[in-house]
GROMACS .gro file of C-alpha atoms in nm:
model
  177
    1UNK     CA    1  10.879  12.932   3.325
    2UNK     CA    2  10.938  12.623   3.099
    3UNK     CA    3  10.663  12.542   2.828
    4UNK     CA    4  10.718  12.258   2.620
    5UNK     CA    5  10.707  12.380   2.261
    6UNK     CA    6  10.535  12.146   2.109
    7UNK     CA    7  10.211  12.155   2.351
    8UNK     CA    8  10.169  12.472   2.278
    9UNK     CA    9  10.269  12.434   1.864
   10UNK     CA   10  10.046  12.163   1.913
   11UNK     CA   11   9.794  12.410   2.039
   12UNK     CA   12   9.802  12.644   1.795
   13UNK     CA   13   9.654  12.377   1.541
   14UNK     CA   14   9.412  12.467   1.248
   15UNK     CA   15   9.097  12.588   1.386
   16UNK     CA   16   8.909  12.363   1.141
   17UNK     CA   17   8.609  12.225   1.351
   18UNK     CA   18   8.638  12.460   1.627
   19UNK     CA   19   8.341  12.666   1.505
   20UNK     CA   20   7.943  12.591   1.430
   21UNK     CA   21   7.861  12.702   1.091
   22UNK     CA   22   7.698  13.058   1.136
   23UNK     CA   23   7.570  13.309   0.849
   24UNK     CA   24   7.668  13.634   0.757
   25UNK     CA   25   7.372  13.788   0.747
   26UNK     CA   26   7.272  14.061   0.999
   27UNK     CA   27   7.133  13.894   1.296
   28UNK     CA   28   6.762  13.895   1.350
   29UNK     CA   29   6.537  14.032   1.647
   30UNK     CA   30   6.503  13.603   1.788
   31UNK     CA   31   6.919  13.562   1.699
   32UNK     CA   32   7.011  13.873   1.933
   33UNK     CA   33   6.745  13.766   2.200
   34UNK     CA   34   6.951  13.401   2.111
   35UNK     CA   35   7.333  13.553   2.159
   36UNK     CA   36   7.162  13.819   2.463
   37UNK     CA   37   7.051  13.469   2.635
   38UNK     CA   38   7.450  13.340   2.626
   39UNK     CA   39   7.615  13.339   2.916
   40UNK     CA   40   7.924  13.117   3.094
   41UNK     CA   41   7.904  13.036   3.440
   42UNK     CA   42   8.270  12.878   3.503
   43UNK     CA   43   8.214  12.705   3.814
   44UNK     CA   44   7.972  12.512   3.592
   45UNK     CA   45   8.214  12.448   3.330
   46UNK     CA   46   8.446  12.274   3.584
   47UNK     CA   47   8.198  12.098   3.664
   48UNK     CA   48   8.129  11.993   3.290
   49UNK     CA   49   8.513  11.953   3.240
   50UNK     CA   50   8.578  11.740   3.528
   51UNK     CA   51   8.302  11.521   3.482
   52UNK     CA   52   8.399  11.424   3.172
   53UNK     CA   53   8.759  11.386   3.237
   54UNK     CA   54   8.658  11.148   3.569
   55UNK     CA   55   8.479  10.931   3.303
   56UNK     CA   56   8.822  10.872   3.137
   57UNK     CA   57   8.988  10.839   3.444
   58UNK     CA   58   9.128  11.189   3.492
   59UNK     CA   59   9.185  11.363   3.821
   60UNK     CA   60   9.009  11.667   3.811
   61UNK     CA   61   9.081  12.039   3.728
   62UNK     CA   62   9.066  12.356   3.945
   63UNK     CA   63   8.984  12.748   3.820
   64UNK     CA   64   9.270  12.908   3.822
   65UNK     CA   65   9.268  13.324   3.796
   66UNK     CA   66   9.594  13.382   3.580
   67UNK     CA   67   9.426  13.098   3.312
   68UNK     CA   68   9.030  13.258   3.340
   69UNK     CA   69   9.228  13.617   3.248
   70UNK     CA   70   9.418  13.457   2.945
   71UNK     CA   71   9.150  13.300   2.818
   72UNK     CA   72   8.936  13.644   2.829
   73UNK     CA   73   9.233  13.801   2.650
   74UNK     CA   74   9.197  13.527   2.418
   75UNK     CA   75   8.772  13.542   2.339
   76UNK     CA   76   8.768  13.935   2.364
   77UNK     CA   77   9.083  13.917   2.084
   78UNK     CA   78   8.871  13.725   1.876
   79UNK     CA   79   8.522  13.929   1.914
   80UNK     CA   80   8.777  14.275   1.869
   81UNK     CA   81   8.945  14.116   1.549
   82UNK     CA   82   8.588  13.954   1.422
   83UNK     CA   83   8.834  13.616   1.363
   84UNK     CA   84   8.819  13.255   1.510
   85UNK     CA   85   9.230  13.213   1.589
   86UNK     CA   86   9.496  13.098   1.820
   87UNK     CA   87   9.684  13.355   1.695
   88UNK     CA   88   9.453  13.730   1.709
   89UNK     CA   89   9.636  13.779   2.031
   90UNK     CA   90   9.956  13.660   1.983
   91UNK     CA   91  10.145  13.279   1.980
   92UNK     CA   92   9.993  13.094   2.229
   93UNK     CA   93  10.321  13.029   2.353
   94UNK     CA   94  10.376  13.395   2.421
   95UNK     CA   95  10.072  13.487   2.566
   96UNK     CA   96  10.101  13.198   2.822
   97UNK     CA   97  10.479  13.332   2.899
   98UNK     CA   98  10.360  13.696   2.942
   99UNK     CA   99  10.053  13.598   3.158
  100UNK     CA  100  10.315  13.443   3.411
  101UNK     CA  101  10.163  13.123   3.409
  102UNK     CA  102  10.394  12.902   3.523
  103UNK     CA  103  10.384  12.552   3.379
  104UNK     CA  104  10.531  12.300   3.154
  105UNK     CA  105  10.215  12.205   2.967
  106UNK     CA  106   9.963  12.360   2.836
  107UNK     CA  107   9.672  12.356   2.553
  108UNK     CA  108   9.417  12.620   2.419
  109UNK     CA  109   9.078  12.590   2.279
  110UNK     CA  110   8.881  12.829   2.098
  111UNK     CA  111   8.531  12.776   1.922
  112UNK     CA  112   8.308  13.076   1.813
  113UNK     CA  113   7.908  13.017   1.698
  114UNK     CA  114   7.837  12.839   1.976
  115UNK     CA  115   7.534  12.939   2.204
  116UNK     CA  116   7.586  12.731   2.537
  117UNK     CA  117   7.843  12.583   2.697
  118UNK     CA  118   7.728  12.268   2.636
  119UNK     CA  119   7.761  12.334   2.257
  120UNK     CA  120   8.107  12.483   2.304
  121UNK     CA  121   8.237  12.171   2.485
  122UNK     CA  122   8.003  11.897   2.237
  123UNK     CA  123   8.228  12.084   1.971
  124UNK     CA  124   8.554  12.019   2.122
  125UNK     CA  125   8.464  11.684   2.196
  126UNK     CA  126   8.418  11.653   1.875
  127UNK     CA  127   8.748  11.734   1.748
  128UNK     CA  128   9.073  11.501   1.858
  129UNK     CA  129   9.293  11.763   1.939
  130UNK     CA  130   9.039  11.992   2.120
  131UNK     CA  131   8.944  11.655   2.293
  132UNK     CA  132   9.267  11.562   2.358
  133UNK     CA  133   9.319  11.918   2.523
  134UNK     CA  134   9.041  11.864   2.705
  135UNK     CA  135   9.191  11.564   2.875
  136UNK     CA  136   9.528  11.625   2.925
  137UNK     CA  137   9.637  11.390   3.170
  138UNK     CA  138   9.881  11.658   3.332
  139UNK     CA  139   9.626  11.911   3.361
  140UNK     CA  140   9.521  12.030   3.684
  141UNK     CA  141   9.375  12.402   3.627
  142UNK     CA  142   9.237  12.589   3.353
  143UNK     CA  143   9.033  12.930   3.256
  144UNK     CA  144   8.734  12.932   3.056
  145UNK     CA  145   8.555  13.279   2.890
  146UNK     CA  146   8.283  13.409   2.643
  147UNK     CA  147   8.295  13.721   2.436
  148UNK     CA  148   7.988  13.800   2.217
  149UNK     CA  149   7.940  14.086   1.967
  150UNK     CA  150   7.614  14.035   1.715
  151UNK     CA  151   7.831  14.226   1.467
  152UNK     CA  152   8.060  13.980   1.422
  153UNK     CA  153   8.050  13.698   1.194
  154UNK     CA  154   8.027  13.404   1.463
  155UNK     CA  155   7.920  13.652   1.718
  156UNK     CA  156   8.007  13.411   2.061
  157UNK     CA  157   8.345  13.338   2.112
  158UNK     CA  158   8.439  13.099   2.325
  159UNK     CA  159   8.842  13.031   2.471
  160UNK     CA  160   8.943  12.762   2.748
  161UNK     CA  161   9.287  12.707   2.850
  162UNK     CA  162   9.444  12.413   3.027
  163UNK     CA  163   9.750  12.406   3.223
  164UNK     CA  164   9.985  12.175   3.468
  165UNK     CA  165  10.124  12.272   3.752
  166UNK     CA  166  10.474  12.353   3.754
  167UNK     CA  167  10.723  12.079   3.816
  168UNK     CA  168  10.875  12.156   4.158
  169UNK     CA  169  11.247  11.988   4.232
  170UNK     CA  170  11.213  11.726   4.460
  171UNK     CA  171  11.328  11.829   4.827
  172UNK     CA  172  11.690  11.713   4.915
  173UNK     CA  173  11.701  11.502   5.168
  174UNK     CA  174  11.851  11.650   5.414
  175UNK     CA  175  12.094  11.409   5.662
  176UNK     CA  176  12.085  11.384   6.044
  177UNK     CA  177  12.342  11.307   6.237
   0.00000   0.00000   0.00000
């Protein structure tokens, strides 16, 4: 697998933005009805995602099972280490590399405090490098998850990765006699 380094340095940018402000305090009886409520459908996501990347002119994306798993990895990481980073689970680069995915760019997102999906992708959209993730021109699949915990301080925790498919060699052309 080749993965150009600097998508996925690029990737691993500070997480400034990427979360709604949320207080420390212990959650109350409304907040955990609030965070019990929270819930991702992704086949509704790529719906969300490739709606707004045909509005800029982007061909769409497709779910894709090896990038839904890393992204899991990713949100359950954060819940598990109570921490908003690219980095709880690992480089982004070497996650990707151990989850096989096979590609030549790719981008992560992570946001935490957010109680929708609508809110999750508002924030990215919000950012230029989460936005910019969010339409990659070379992306064509990506994985999105959800892990909650009301113990935590952001308590939902949201990761989406983006990927291209691999560059195949062009077939040699063969000659006929």
């Amino acid at each position: 697998m080749r993965l150009d380094k600097a998508v996925a340095l690029a990737a691993a940018m500070s997480v400034a933005g990427c979360a709604a402000p949320s207080p420390r305090a212990p959650p109350s009886a409304q907040a955990l009805r609030a965070l019990e409520a929270v819930h991702l459908d992704p086949a509704a996501a790529a719906a969300m995602l490739n709606a707004y990347r045909a509005s800029h002119g982007l061909g769409p994306v497709r779910l894709d099972p090896a990038l839904l798993t890393l992204a899991q990895r990713q949100a359950d990481a954060m819940v598990a280490g109570d921490a908003l980073s690219h980095d709880v689970a690992g480089s982004f680069f070497t996650r990707i590399e151990a989850a096989g995915v096979d590609t030549t760019r790719a981008a992560e997102n992570i946001g935490g405090g957010y109680y929708s999906t609508e809110e999750a992708f508002a924030g990215w959209r919000a950012s230029a490098e989460h936005d910019a993730n969010l339409l990659m021109p070379q992306a064509t699949r990506f994985g999105i998850a959800l892990a909650k915990d009301a113990r935590t301080q952001l308590r939902a925790y949201w990761a989406m990765e983006v990927a291209a498919d691999p560059d195949r060699p062009a077939a040699l052309a063969t000659a006929h006699p």
